[in-house]
CSV table of C-alpha atoms in Angstrom, one decimal:
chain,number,residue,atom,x,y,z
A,188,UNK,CA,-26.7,-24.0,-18.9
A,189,UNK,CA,-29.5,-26.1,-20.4
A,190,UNK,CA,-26.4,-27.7,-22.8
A,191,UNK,CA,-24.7,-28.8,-19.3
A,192,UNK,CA,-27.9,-30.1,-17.7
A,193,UNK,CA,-28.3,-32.8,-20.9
A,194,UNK,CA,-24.9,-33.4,-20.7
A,195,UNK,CA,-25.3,-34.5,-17.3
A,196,UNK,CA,-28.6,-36.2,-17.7
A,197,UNK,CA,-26.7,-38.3,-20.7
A,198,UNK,CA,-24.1,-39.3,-18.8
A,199,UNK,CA,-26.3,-40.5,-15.9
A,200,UNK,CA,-28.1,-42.4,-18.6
A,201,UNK,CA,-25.3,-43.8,-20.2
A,202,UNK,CA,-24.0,-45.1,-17.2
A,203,UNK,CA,-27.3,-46.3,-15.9
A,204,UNK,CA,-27.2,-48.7,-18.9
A,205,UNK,CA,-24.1,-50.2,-18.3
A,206,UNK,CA,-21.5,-47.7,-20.7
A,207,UNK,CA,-17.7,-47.5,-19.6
A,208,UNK,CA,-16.6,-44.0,-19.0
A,209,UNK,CA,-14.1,-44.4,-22.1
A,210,UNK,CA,-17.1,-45.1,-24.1
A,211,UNK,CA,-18.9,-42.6,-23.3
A,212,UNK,CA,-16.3,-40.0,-23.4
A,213,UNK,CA,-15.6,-41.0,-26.8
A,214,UNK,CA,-18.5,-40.4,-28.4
A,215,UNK,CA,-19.1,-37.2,-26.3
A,216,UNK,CA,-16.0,-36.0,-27.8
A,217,UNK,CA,-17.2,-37.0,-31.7
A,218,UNK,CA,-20.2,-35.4,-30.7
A,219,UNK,CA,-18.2,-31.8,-30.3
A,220,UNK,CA,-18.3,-31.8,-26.5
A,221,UNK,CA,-14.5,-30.6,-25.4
A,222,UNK,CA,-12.5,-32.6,-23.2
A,223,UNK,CA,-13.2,-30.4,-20.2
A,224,UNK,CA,-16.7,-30.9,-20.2
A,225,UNK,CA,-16.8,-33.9,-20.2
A,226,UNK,CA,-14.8,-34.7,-17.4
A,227,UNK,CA,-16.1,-32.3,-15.4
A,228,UNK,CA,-19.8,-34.0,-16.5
A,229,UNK,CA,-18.3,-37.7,-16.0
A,230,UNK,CA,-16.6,-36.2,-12.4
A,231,UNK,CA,-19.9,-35.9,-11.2
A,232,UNK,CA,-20.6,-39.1,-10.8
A,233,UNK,CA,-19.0,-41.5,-8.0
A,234,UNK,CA,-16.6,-44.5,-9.6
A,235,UNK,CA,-18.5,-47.0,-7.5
A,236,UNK,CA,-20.3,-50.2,-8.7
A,237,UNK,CA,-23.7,-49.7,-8.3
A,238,UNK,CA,-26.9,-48.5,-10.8
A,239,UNK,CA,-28.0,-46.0,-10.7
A,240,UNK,CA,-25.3,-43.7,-10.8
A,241,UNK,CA,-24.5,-41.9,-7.6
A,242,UNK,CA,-24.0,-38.7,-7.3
A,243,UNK,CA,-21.0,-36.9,-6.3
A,244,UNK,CA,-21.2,-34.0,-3.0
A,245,UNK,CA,-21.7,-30.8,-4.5
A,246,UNK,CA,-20.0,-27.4,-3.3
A,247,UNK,CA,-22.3,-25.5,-1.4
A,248,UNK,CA,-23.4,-21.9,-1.8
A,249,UNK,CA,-25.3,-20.0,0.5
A,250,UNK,CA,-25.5,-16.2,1.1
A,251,UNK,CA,-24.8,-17.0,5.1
A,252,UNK,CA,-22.0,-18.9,4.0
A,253,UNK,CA,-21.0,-15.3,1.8
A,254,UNK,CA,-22.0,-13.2,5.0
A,255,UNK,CA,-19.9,-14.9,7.8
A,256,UNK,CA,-16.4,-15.8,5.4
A,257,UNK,CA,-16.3,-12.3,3.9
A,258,UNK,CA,-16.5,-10.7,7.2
A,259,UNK,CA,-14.3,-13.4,9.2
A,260,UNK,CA,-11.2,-13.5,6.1
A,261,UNK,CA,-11.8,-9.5,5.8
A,262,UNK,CA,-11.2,-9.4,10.0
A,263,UNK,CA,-8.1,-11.4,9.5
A,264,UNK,CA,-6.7,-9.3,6.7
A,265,UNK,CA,-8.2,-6.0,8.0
A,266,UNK,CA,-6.3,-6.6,11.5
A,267,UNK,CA,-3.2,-8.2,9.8
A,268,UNK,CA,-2.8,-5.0,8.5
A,269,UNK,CA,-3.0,-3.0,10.9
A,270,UNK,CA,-0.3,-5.2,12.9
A,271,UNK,CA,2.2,-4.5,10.3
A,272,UNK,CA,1.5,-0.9,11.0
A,273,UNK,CA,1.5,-1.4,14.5
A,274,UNK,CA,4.8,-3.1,14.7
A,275,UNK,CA,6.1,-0.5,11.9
A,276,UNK,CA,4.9,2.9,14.3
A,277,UNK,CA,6.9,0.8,17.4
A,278,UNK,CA,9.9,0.2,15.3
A,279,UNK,CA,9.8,3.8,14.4
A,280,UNK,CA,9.1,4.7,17.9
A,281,UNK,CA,12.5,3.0,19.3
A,282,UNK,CA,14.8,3.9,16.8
A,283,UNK,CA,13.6,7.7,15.9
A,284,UNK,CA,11.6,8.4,18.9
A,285,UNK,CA,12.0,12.4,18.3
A,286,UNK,CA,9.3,11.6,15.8
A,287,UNK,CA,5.5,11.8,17.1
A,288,UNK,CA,3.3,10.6,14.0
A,289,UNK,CA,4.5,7.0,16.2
A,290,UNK,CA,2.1,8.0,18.6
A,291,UNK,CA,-1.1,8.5,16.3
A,292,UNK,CA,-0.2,5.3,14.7
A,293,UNK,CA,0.1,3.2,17.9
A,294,UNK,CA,-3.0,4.2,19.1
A,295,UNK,CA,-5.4,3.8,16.1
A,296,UNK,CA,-3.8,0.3,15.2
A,297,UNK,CA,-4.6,-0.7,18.7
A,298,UNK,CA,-7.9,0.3,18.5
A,299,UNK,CA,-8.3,-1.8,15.1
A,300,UNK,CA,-6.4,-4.6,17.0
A,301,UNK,CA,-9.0,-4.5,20.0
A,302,UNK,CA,-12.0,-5.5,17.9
A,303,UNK,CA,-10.5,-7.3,14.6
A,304,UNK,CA,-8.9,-10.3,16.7
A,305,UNK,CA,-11.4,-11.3,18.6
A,306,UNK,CA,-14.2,-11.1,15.9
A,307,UNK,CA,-11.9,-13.2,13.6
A,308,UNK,CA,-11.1,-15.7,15.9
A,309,UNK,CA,-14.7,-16.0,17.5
A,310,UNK,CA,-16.3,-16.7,14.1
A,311,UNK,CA,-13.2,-18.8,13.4
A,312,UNK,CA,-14.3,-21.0,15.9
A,313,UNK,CA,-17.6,-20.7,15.5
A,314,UNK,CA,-17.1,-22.1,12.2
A,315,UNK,CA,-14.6,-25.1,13.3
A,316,UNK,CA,-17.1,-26.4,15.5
A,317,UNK,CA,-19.8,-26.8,13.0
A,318,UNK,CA,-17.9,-28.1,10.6
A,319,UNK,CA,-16.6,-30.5,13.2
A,320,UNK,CA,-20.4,-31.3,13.6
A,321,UNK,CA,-21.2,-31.5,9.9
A,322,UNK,CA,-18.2,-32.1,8.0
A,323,UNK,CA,-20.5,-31.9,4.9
A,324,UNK,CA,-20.1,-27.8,5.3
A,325,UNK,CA,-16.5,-28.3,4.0
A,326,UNK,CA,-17.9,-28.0,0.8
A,327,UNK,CA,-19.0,-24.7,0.8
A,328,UNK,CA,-17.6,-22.9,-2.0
A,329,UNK,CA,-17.5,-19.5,-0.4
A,330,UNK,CA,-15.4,-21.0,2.1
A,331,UNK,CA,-12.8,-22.4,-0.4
A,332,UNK,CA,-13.0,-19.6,-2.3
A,333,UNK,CA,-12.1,-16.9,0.6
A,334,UNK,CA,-9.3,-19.5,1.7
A,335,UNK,CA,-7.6,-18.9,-1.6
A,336,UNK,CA,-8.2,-15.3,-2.1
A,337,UNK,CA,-6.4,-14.8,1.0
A,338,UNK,CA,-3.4,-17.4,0.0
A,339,UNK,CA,-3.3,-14.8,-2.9
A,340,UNK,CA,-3.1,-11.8,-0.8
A,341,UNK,CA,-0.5,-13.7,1.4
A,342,UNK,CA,1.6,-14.5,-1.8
A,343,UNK,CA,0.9,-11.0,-2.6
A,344,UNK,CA,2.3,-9.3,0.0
A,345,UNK,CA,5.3,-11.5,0.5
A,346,UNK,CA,6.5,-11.0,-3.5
A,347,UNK,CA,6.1,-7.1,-2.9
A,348,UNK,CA,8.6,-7.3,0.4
A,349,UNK,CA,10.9,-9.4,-1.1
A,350,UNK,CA,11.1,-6.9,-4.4
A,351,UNK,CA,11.3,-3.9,-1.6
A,352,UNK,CA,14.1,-5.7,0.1
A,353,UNK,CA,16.0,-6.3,-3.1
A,354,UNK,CA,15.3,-2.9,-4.3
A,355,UNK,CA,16.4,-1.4,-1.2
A,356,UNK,CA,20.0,-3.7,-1.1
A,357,UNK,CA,20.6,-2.5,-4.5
A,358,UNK,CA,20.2,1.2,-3.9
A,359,UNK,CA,22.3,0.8,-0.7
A,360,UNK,CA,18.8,2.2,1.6
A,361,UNK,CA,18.4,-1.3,3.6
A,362,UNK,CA,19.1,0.1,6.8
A,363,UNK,CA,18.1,-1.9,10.4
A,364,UNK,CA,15.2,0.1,10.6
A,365,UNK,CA,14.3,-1.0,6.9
A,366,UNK,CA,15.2,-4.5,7.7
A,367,UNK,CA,13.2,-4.8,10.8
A,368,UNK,CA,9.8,-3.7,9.3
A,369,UNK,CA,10.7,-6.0,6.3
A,370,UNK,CA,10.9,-9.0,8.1
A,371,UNK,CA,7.7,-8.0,10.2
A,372,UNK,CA,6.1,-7.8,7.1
A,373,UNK,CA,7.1,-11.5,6.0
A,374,UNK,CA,6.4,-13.2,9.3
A,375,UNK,CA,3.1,-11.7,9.4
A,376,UNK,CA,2.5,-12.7,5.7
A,377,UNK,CA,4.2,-15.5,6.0
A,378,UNK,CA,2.0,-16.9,9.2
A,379,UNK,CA,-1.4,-16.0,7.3
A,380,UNK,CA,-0.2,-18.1,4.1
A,381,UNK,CA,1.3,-21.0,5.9
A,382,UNK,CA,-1.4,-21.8,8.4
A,383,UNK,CA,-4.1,-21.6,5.2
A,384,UNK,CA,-2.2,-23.4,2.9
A,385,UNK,CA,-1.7,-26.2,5.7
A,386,UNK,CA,-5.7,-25.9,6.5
A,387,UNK,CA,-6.2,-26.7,2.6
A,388,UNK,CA,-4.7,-29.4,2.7
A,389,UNK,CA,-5.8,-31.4,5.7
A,390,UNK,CA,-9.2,-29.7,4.3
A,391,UNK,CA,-8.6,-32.1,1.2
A,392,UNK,CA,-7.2,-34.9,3.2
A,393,UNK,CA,-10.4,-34.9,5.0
C-alpha cells in the first residue's frame, strides 16, 4: 500500500515538472514497476494541459452505499426467483392440476412477490433520483460491483437452462410442460441481464 502511494506521489511529481507520460512510464518500468501499475498510477491523473496534475473521480465506497445495493440487487434476485417458481407451480397447475403441491407453491411465491417488488423498485427509484441529482454517486463502487454480480447471476442462470434444454432434447424428456418453464426461465433471466447490461452502458456513456 505504502509502494502504491509513492508511486502515485512520483507520478504527480513527475508530471508537475513537465515529464511526458512515455517518459515517465519508461523509467517506471526500468525501475521494476510492472506495466499494470503503472497505468493504473498514470490513469489516475486527467490528460488535460494544466499543472498541477489533476486528479481523476475516484470510485466511491461507503457502507450506505453496501447497505441499500445488497438489499435492493438481493430484492431483485430474491423475487426473480420466486417468479420462476411462481410461473413453474401455475404451469404445473394447468397442465397436471390433479397435483396439489401447486397450491402451496402459488401461495408462498405470492407472498414473496407481495413484498420483494415493491421494495426493489422503491429503492430503485430512490436511487435514480439521487443520482439524477448528483451524478457524481455513479461512481460508487458497490454499485458497479452489485450491477455485475447480478449480470453474472443472469449469465448464470441462462447457461444452466440452455444446458437443461439440451440435455432434455437429447434424452427425448423436453416435453411442453418442460418447454414452458424453460423458456420462463430465460425470459425472466434474460430481462434481468438485458436491462443491466443496457444500464452499464449508458452508465459509462454518461
Amino acid at each position: 500500500m505504502a509502494g502504491n502511494k509513492e508511486l502515485a506521489q512520483f507520478v504527480r511529481d513527475a508530471l508537475s515538472a513537465g515529464k511526458s507520460r512515455v517518459e515517465i512510464a519508461a523509467v517506471l518500468g526500468q525501475a521494476g514497476w510492472s506495466a499494470q501499475e503503472v497505468s493504473d498510477a498514470l490513469a489516475g491523473w486527467a490528460e488535460v494541459p494544466f499543472a498541477p496534475p489533476v486528479p481523476r473521480p475516484q470510485p466511491i465506497v461507503t457502507a450506505r452505499d453496501f447497505f441499500i445495493y445488497a438489499l435492493m440487487f438481493g430484492a431483485l434476485l430474491f423475487g426473480a426467483g420466486y417468479l420462476v417458481g411462481l410461473l413453474h407451480a401455475l404451469i404445473d397447475h394447468f397442465i397436471e392440476p390433479a397435483t396439489g403441491s401447486a397450491t402451496y407453491r402459488i401461495r408462498w411465491a405470492m407472498a414473496v412477490l407481495i413484498v420483494t417488488p415493491p421494495l426493489y423498485l422503491w429503492l430503485a427509484t430512490r436511487e435514480r433520483r439521487r443520482l439524477a441529482a448528483d451524478p457524481a454517486l455513479s461512481r460508487s463502487a458497490i454499485r458497479n460491483w452489485m450491477t455485475y454480480v447480478t449480470l453474472l447471476f443472469a449469465a448464470a442462470v441462462l447457461l444452466g437452462d440452455l444446458v437443461a434444454v439440451i440435455y432434455a432434447f437429447l434424452s427425448g424428456d423436453f416435453t411442453l410442460q418442460f418447454a414452458l418453464k424453460a423458456l420462463v426461465v430465460a425470459g425472466i433471466a434474460g430481462g434481468i441481464f438485458g436491462y443491466y447490461r443496457y444500464d452499464g452502458r449508458r452508465g459509462q456513456a454518461g
